[in-house]
Amino acid sequence: MKFFQRLVKPKENIETKISDFESVASFWKFITQKDKWYLEYLPQQFDDLKSKLQELAPLIIETTNDLRYNLNFKNDDYWRIIQWDNLIFDLKLEDKLKQYCSNCKNEIRLLQRHPKLICKDCKNNLTSSDGRKVEFFNSEALGYGCQGYYSETNQIERYDYDECYIDSKIFVAKEGRFGGIIIELKE
Ligand SMILES: [Zn+2]
């Protein structure tokens, strides 16, 4: 599913064409030369992008997979990266887009709303700040958030925080938009 189909106005003063470059690869090398290249460029800025998309696709896939592996972007900026990924959806190649657990880096299902999730195994290793295992459940009614408990207390001993830890990393638990519990790396 494609999210964040925001209408984006291209920057008026950019008239870069992919065909002005020696090759699609050299175009891609040029626009991704900065770490946060996606803050500067969106696909809508390039008139002839659609005609070069087949050639561009593997480069986009490699680059955004790498961003998701290293997680060196802010959640608030992720929609810009998604604009590039959505081109891959257009080609029905979305299976090639990868997402990784923000703790152990195992591959998990791509979820565009939440690029910094942890995997099921890591969910079992969440602790309080003093090292006791904790777990989270949905509050009784949808829309009322989630509640933490110390593990193996039969949901009796409450853990009244949404932050939790694995080693020195901090994670945040919240209710998923459609229910369930989302655990993400804290920014
Ligand atoms: Zn994991």
PDB file of C-alpha atoms and ligand atoms in Angstrom:
ATOM      1  CA  MET A   1       0.000   0.000   0.000  1.00  0.00           C
ATOM      2  CA  LYS A   2       1.206   3.480  -0.803  1.00  0.00           C
ATOM      3  CA  PHE A   3       0.974   6.138   1.835  1.00  0.00           C
ATOM      4  CA  PHE A   4       1.934   9.779   1.856  1.00  0.00           C
ATOM      5  CA  GLN A   5       0.857  10.543  -1.680  1.00  0.00           C
ATOM      6  CA  ARG A   6       1.225  14.194  -0.910  1.00  0.00           C
ATOM      7  CA  LEU A   7       1.087  16.646  -3.690  1.00  0.00           C
ATOM      8  CA  VAL A   8       4.512  18.178  -3.882  1.00  0.00           C
ATOM      9  CA  LYS A   9       5.250  21.327  -5.763  1.00  0.00           C
ATOM     10  CA  PRO A  10       8.536  21.099  -7.585  1.00  0.00           C
ATOM     11  CA  LYS A  11      11.086  23.766  -6.831  1.00  0.00           C
ATOM     12  CA  GLU A  12      10.643  26.309  -9.568  1.00  0.00           C
ATOM     13  CA  ASN A  13      14.276  27.049 -10.205  1.00  0.00           C
ATOM     14  CA  ILE A  14      15.439  23.495 -10.776  1.00  0.00           C
ATOM     15  CA  GLU A  15      15.423  22.367 -14.378  1.00  0.00           C
ATOM     16  CA  THR A  16      17.618  19.361 -14.162  1.00  0.00           C
ATOM     17  CA  LYS A  17      16.976  16.658 -16.692  1.00  0.00           C
ATOM     18  CA  ILE A  18      18.285  13.164 -16.353  1.00  0.00           C
ATOM     19  CA  SER A  19      19.157  13.191 -20.034  1.00  0.00           C
ATOM     20  CA  ASP A  20      21.588  16.065 -19.379  1.00  0.00           C
ATOM     21  CA  PHE A  21      23.781  13.563 -17.580  1.00  0.00           C
ATOM     22  CA  GLU A  22      26.148  11.102 -19.160  1.00  0.00           C
ATOM     23  CA  SER A  23      24.149   8.202 -17.763  1.00  0.00           C
ATOM     24  CA  VAL A  24      21.372   7.413 -15.312  1.00  0.00           C
ATOM     25  CA  ALA A  25      24.050   6.193 -12.903  1.00  0.00           C
ATOM     26  CA  SER A  26      25.911   9.482 -13.039  1.00  0.00           C
ATOM     27  CA  PHE A  27      22.655  11.369 -12.490  1.00  0.00           C
ATOM     28  CA  TRP A  28      21.948   9.268  -9.417  1.00  0.00           C
ATOM     29  CA  LYS A  29      25.472   9.697  -8.127  1.00  0.00           C
ATOM     30  CA  PHE A  30      25.072  13.441  -8.516  1.00  0.00           C
ATOM     31  CA  ILE A  31      21.784  13.788  -6.666  1.00  0.00           C
ATOM     32  CA  THR A  32      22.702  11.395  -3.827  1.00  0.00           C
ATOM     33  CA  GLN A  33      26.110  12.864  -3.121  1.00  0.00           C
ATOM     34  CA  LYS A  34      24.970  14.424   0.169  1.00  0.00           C
ATOM     35  CA  ASP A  35      23.828  12.251   3.088  1.00  0.00           C
ATOM     36  CA  LYS A  36      20.484  14.008   3.233  1.00  0.00           C
ATOM     37  CA  TRP A  37      20.035  14.293  -0.522  1.00  0.00           C
ATOM     38  CA  TYR A  38      16.322  13.530  -0.178  1.00  0.00           C
ATOM     39  CA  LEU A  39      15.817  16.897   1.547  1.00  0.00           C
ATOM     40  CA  GLU A  40      16.887  18.556  -1.666  1.00  0.00           C
ATOM     41  CA  TYR A  41      15.422  16.365  -4.379  1.00  0.00           C
ATOM     42  CA  LEU A  42      12.064  14.829  -5.105  1.00  0.00           C
ATOM     43  CA  PRO A  43      11.159  12.835  -8.211  1.00  0.00           C
ATOM     44  CA  GLN A  44       8.661  15.472  -9.317  1.00  0.00           C
ATOM     45  CA  GLN A  45      11.549  17.820 -10.080  1.00  0.00           C
ATOM     46  CA  PHE A  46      12.743  15.841 -13.063  1.00  0.00           C
ATOM     47  CA  ASP A  47      10.672  16.024 -16.221  1.00  0.00           C
ATOM     48  CA  ASP A  48      12.077  12.982 -17.919  1.00  0.00           C
ATOM     49  CA  LEU A  49      12.191  10.729 -14.879  1.00  0.00           C
ATOM     50  CA  LYS A  50       9.372   8.422 -15.969  1.00  0.00           C
ATOM     51  CA  SER A  51      11.151   7.541 -19.179  1.00  0.00           C
ATOM     52  CA  LYS A  52      14.309   6.614 -17.247  1.00  0.00           C
ATOM     53  CA  LEU A  53      12.558   4.807 -14.436  1.00  0.00           C
ATOM     54  CA  GLN A  54      13.434   1.237 -15.402  1.00  0.00           C
ATOM     55  CA  GLU A  55      17.106   2.096 -15.342  1.00  0.00           C
ATOM     56  CA  LEU A  56      16.804   4.191 -12.220  1.00  0.00           C
ATOM     57  CA  ALA A  57      14.842   1.629 -10.184  1.00  0.00           C
ATOM     58  CA  PRO A  58      17.731  -0.561  -8.966  1.00  0.00           C
ATOM     59  CA  LEU A  59      19.616   2.552  -7.860  1.00  0.00           C
ATOM     60  CA  ILE A  60      16.639   3.900  -5.920  1.00  0.00           C
ATOM     61  CA  ILE A  61      16.096   0.482  -4.314  1.00  0.00           C
ATOM     62  CA  GLU A  62      19.700   0.189  -3.223  1.00  0.00           C
ATOM     63  CA  THR A  63      19.809   3.722  -1.859  1.00  0.00           C
ATOM     64  CA  THR A  64      16.570   3.711   0.139  1.00  0.00           C
ATOM     65  CA  ASN A  65      17.250   0.194   1.472  1.00  0.00           C
ATOM     66  CA  ASP A  66      20.550   1.511   2.722  1.00  0.00           C
ATOM     67  CA  LEU A  67      18.828   4.484   4.384  1.00  0.00           C
ATOM     68  CA  ARG A  68      16.424   2.103   6.110  1.00  0.00           C
ATOM     69  CA  TYR A  69      19.241  -0.155   7.231  1.00  0.00           C
ATOM     70  CA  ASN A  70      21.235   2.692   8.722  1.00  0.00           C
ATOM     71  CA  LEU A  71      18.212   4.723   9.862  1.00  0.00           C
ATOM     72  CA  ASN A  72      20.026   7.989   9.478  1.00  0.00           C
ATOM     73  CA  PHE A  73      16.923  10.036   8.732  1.00  0.00           C
ATOM     74  CA  LYS A  74      14.265  11.694  10.850  1.00  0.00           C
ATOM     75  CA  ASN A  75      10.759  10.242  10.869  1.00  0.00           C
ATOM     76  CA  ASP A  76       9.468  13.643   9.809  1.00  0.00           C
ATOM     77  CA  ASP A  77      11.583  13.516   6.656  1.00  0.00           C
ATOM     78  CA  TYR A  78      10.737   9.956   5.721  1.00  0.00           C
ATOM     79  CA  TRP A  79       7.803  10.960   3.497  1.00  0.00           C
ATOM     80  CA  ARG A  80      10.357  12.478   1.101  1.00  0.00           C
ATOM     81  CA  ILE A  81      12.166   9.138   0.821  1.00  0.00           C
ATOM     82  CA  ILE A  82       8.783   7.491   0.270  1.00  0.00           C
ATOM     83  CA  GLN A  83       8.242   9.678  -2.790  1.00  0.00           C
ATOM     84  CA  TRP A  84      11.171   7.811  -4.346  1.00  0.00           C
ATOM     85  CA  ASP A  85       9.973   4.443  -3.098  1.00  0.00           C
ATOM     86  CA  ASN A  86       6.553   5.047  -4.594  1.00  0.00           C
ATOM     87  CA  LEU A  87       8.164   4.974  -8.043  1.00  0.00           C
ATOM     88  CA  ILE A  88       9.205   1.421  -7.218  1.00  0.00           C
ATOM     89  CA  PHE A  89       5.607   0.628  -6.279  1.00  0.00           C
ATOM     90  CA  ASP A  90       4.560   1.999  -9.673  1.00  0.00           C
ATOM     91  CA  LEU A  91       6.809  -0.615 -11.287  1.00  0.00           C
ATOM     92  CA  LYS A  92       5.365  -3.299  -8.967  1.00  0.00           C
ATOM     93  CA  LEU A  93       8.855  -3.958  -7.626  1.00  0.00           C
ATOM     94  CA  GLU A  94       7.987  -3.122  -4.018  1.00  0.00           C
ATOM     95  CA  ASP A  95       9.129  -6.586  -2.879  1.00  0.00           C
ATOM     96  CA  LYS A  96      12.654  -5.325  -3.422  1.00  0.00           C
ATOM     97  CA  LEU A  97      12.233  -2.552  -0.851  1.00  0.00           C
ATOM     98  CA  LYS A  98      13.523  -3.730   2.489  1.00  0.00           C
ATOM     99  CA  GLN A  99      12.995  -2.699   6.048  1.00  0.00           C
ATOM    100  CA  TYR A 100      15.076  -3.841   8.974  1.00  0.00           C
ATOM    101  CA  CYS A 101      14.602  -4.140  12.710  1.00  0.00           C
ATOM    102  CA  SER A 102      15.895  -0.948  14.309  1.00  0.00           C
ATOM    103  CA  ASN A 103      17.663  -3.016  16.943  1.00  0.00           C
ATOM    104  CA  CYS A 104      19.050  -6.259  15.480  1.00  0.00           C
ATOM    105  CA  LYS A 105      18.782  -5.331  11.743  1.00  0.00           C
ATOM    106  CA  ASN A 106      16.911  -8.495  10.787  1.00  0.00           C
ATOM    107  CA  GLU A 107      14.670  -7.947   7.819  1.00  0.00           C
ATOM    108  CA  ILE A 108      11.052  -7.187   8.675  1.00  0.00           C
ATOM    109  CA  ARG A 109       7.977  -6.253   6.681  1.00  0.00           C
ATOM    110  CA  LEU A 110       8.075  -2.831   5.033  1.00  0.00           C
ATOM    111  CA  LEU A 111       5.745  -0.463   6.826  1.00  0.00           C
ATOM    112  CA  GLN A 112       5.935   3.009   5.362  1.00  0.00           C
ATOM    113  CA  ARG A 113       4.325   4.653   8.377  1.00  0.00           C
ATOM    114  CA  HIS A 114       6.893   3.209  10.754  1.00  0.00           C
ATOM    115  CA  PRO A 115      10.404   2.854   9.360  1.00  0.00           C
ATOM    116  CA  LYS A 116      12.027   2.379  12.797  1.00  0.00           C
ATOM    117  CA  LEU A 117      10.148  -0.627  14.180  1.00  0.00           C
ATOM    118  CA  ILE A 118      11.703  -3.534  16.012  1.00  0.00           C
ATOM    119  CA  CYS A 119      11.147  -7.203  15.198  1.00  0.00           C
ATOM    120  CA  LYS A 120       9.170  -9.738  17.236  1.00  0.00           C
ATOM    121  CA  ASP A 121      12.284 -11.239  18.802  1.00  0.00           C
ATOM    122  CA  CYS A 122      13.507  -7.882  20.000  1.00  0.00           C
ATOM    123  CA  LYS A 123      10.066  -7.105  21.468  1.00  0.00           C
ATOM    124  CA  ASN A 124      10.799  -9.907  23.931  1.00  0.00           C
ATOM    125  CA  ASN A 125      13.983  -8.211  25.078  1.00  0.00           C
ATOM    126  CA  LEU A 126      12.561  -4.836  26.073  1.00  0.00           C
ATOM    127  CA  THR A 127      13.319  -3.773  29.613  1.00  0.00           C
ATOM    128  CA  SER A 128      12.696  -1.000  32.101  1.00  0.00           C
ATOM    129  CA  SER A 129      15.582   1.357  32.864  1.00  0.00           C
ATOM    130  CA  ASP A 130      16.581  -0.925  35.746  1.00  0.00           C
ATOM    131  CA  GLY A 131      16.737  -3.975  33.505  1.00  0.00           C
ATOM    132  CA  ARG A 132      13.457  -5.789  34.212  1.00  0.00           C
ATOM    133  CA  LYS A 133      11.630  -7.157  31.193  1.00  0.00           C
ATOM    134  CA  VAL A 134       8.510  -5.289  30.151  1.00  0.00           C
ATOM    135  CA  GLU A 135       5.688  -5.867  27.694  1.00  0.00           C
ATOM    136  CA  PHE A 136       2.928  -3.707  26.270  1.00  0.00           C
ATOM    137  CA  PHE A 137      -0.712  -4.340  25.559  1.00  0.00           C
ATOM    138  CA  ASN A 138      -3.466  -2.296  24.003  1.00  0.00           C
ATOM    139  CA  SER A 139      -5.642  -0.413  26.430  1.00  0.00           C
ATOM    140  CA  GLU A 140      -9.137  -1.802  26.588  1.00  0.00           C
ATOM    141  CA  ALA A 141     -10.628   0.508  23.972  1.00  0.00           C
ATOM    142  CA  LEU A 142      -9.074   1.367  20.634  1.00  0.00           C
ATOM    143  CA  GLY A 143      -7.731   4.899  20.696  1.00  0.00           C
ATOM    144  CA  TYR A 144      -6.749   4.810  24.364  1.00  0.00           C
ATOM    145  CA  GLY A 145      -3.117   3.964  23.827  1.00  0.00           C
ATOM    146  CA  CYS A 146      -1.190   1.130  25.346  1.00  0.00           C
ATOM    147  CA  GLN A 147      -0.245  -0.011  28.796  1.00  0.00           C
ATOM    148  CA  GLY A 148       3.046  -1.498  29.885  1.00  0.00           C
ATOM    149  CA  TYR A 149       3.487  -4.268  32.445  1.00  0.00           C
ATOM    150  CA  TYR A 150       6.482  -6.018  33.899  1.00  0.00           C
ATOM    151  CA  SER A 151       6.738  -9.336  32.099  1.00  0.00           C
ATOM    152  CA  GLU A 152       5.549 -12.496  33.816  1.00  0.00           C
ATOM    153  CA  THR A 153       3.334 -10.635  36.264  1.00  0.00           C
ATOM    154  CA  ASN A 154       0.122 -11.618  34.458  1.00  0.00           C
ATOM    155  CA  GLN A 155      -0.468  -7.991  33.573  1.00  0.00           C
ATOM    156  CA  ILE A 156      -0.746  -7.035  37.223  1.00  0.00           C
ATOM    157  CA  GLU A 157       2.405  -5.066  37.915  1.00  0.00           C
ATOM    158  CA  ARG A 158       2.066  -1.987  35.775  1.00  0.00           C
ATOM    159  CA  TYR A 159       4.920  -0.278  33.983  1.00  0.00           C
ATOM    160  CA  ASP A 160       3.632   3.249  33.509  1.00  0.00           C
ATOM    161  CA  TYR A 161       6.038   4.479  30.861  1.00  0.00           C
ATOM    162  CA  ASP A 162       6.067   4.306  27.116  1.00  0.00           C
ATOM    163  CA  GLU A 163       9.848   4.331  26.882  1.00  0.00           C
ATOM    164  CA  CYS A 164      11.694   1.058  27.152  1.00  0.00           C
ATOM    165  CA  TYR A 165      15.195  -0.152  26.481  1.00  0.00           C
ATOM    166  CA  ILE A 166      17.452  -2.720  24.893  1.00  0.00           C
ATOM    167  CA  ASP A 167      21.032  -2.229  26.024  1.00  0.00           C
ATOM    168  CA  SER A 168      21.593   1.498  25.638  1.00  0.00           C
ATOM    169  CA  LYS A 169      18.973   2.054  22.945  1.00  0.00           C
ATOM    170  CA  ILE A 170      15.687   3.734  23.793  1.00  0.00           C
ATOM    171  CA  PHE A 171      12.415   2.611  22.220  1.00  0.00           C
ATOM    172  CA  VAL A 172       8.906   4.002  22.427  1.00  0.00           C
ATOM    173  CA  ALA A 173       5.717   1.944  22.606  1.00  0.00           C
ATOM    174  CA  LYS A 174       2.474   3.223  21.201  1.00  0.00           C
ATOM    175  CA  GLU A 175      -0.837   2.051  19.942  1.00  0.00           C
ATOM    176  CA  GLY A 176      -0.856   1.299  16.223  1.00  0.00           C
ATOM    177  CA  ARG A 177      -3.203   3.274  14.026  1.00  0.00           C
ATOM    178  CA  PHE A 178      -5.296   0.175  13.419  1.00  0.00           C
ATOM    179  CA  GLY A 179      -4.700  -1.418  16.815  1.00  0.00           C
ATOM    180  CA  GLY A 180      -1.780  -3.528  17.915  1.00  0.00           C
ATOM    181  CA  ILE A 181       1.369  -2.196  19.517  1.00  0.00           C
ATOM    182  CA  ILE A 182       4.066  -0.315  17.677  1.00  0.00           C
ATOM    183  CA  ILE A 183       7.563  -0.268  19.156  1.00  0.00           C
ATOM    184  CA  GLU A 184       9.942   2.157  17.501  1.00  0.00           C
ATOM    185  CA  LEU A 185      13.431   3.419  18.059  1.00  0.00           C
ATOM    186  CA  LYS A 186      13.254   6.779  19.781  1.00  0.00           C
ATOM    187  CA  GLU A 187      14.734   9.709  17.868  1.00  0.00           C
TER     188      GLU A 187
HETATM  189 ZN    ZN B   1      15.238  -7.284  16.061  1.00  0.00          ZN
END
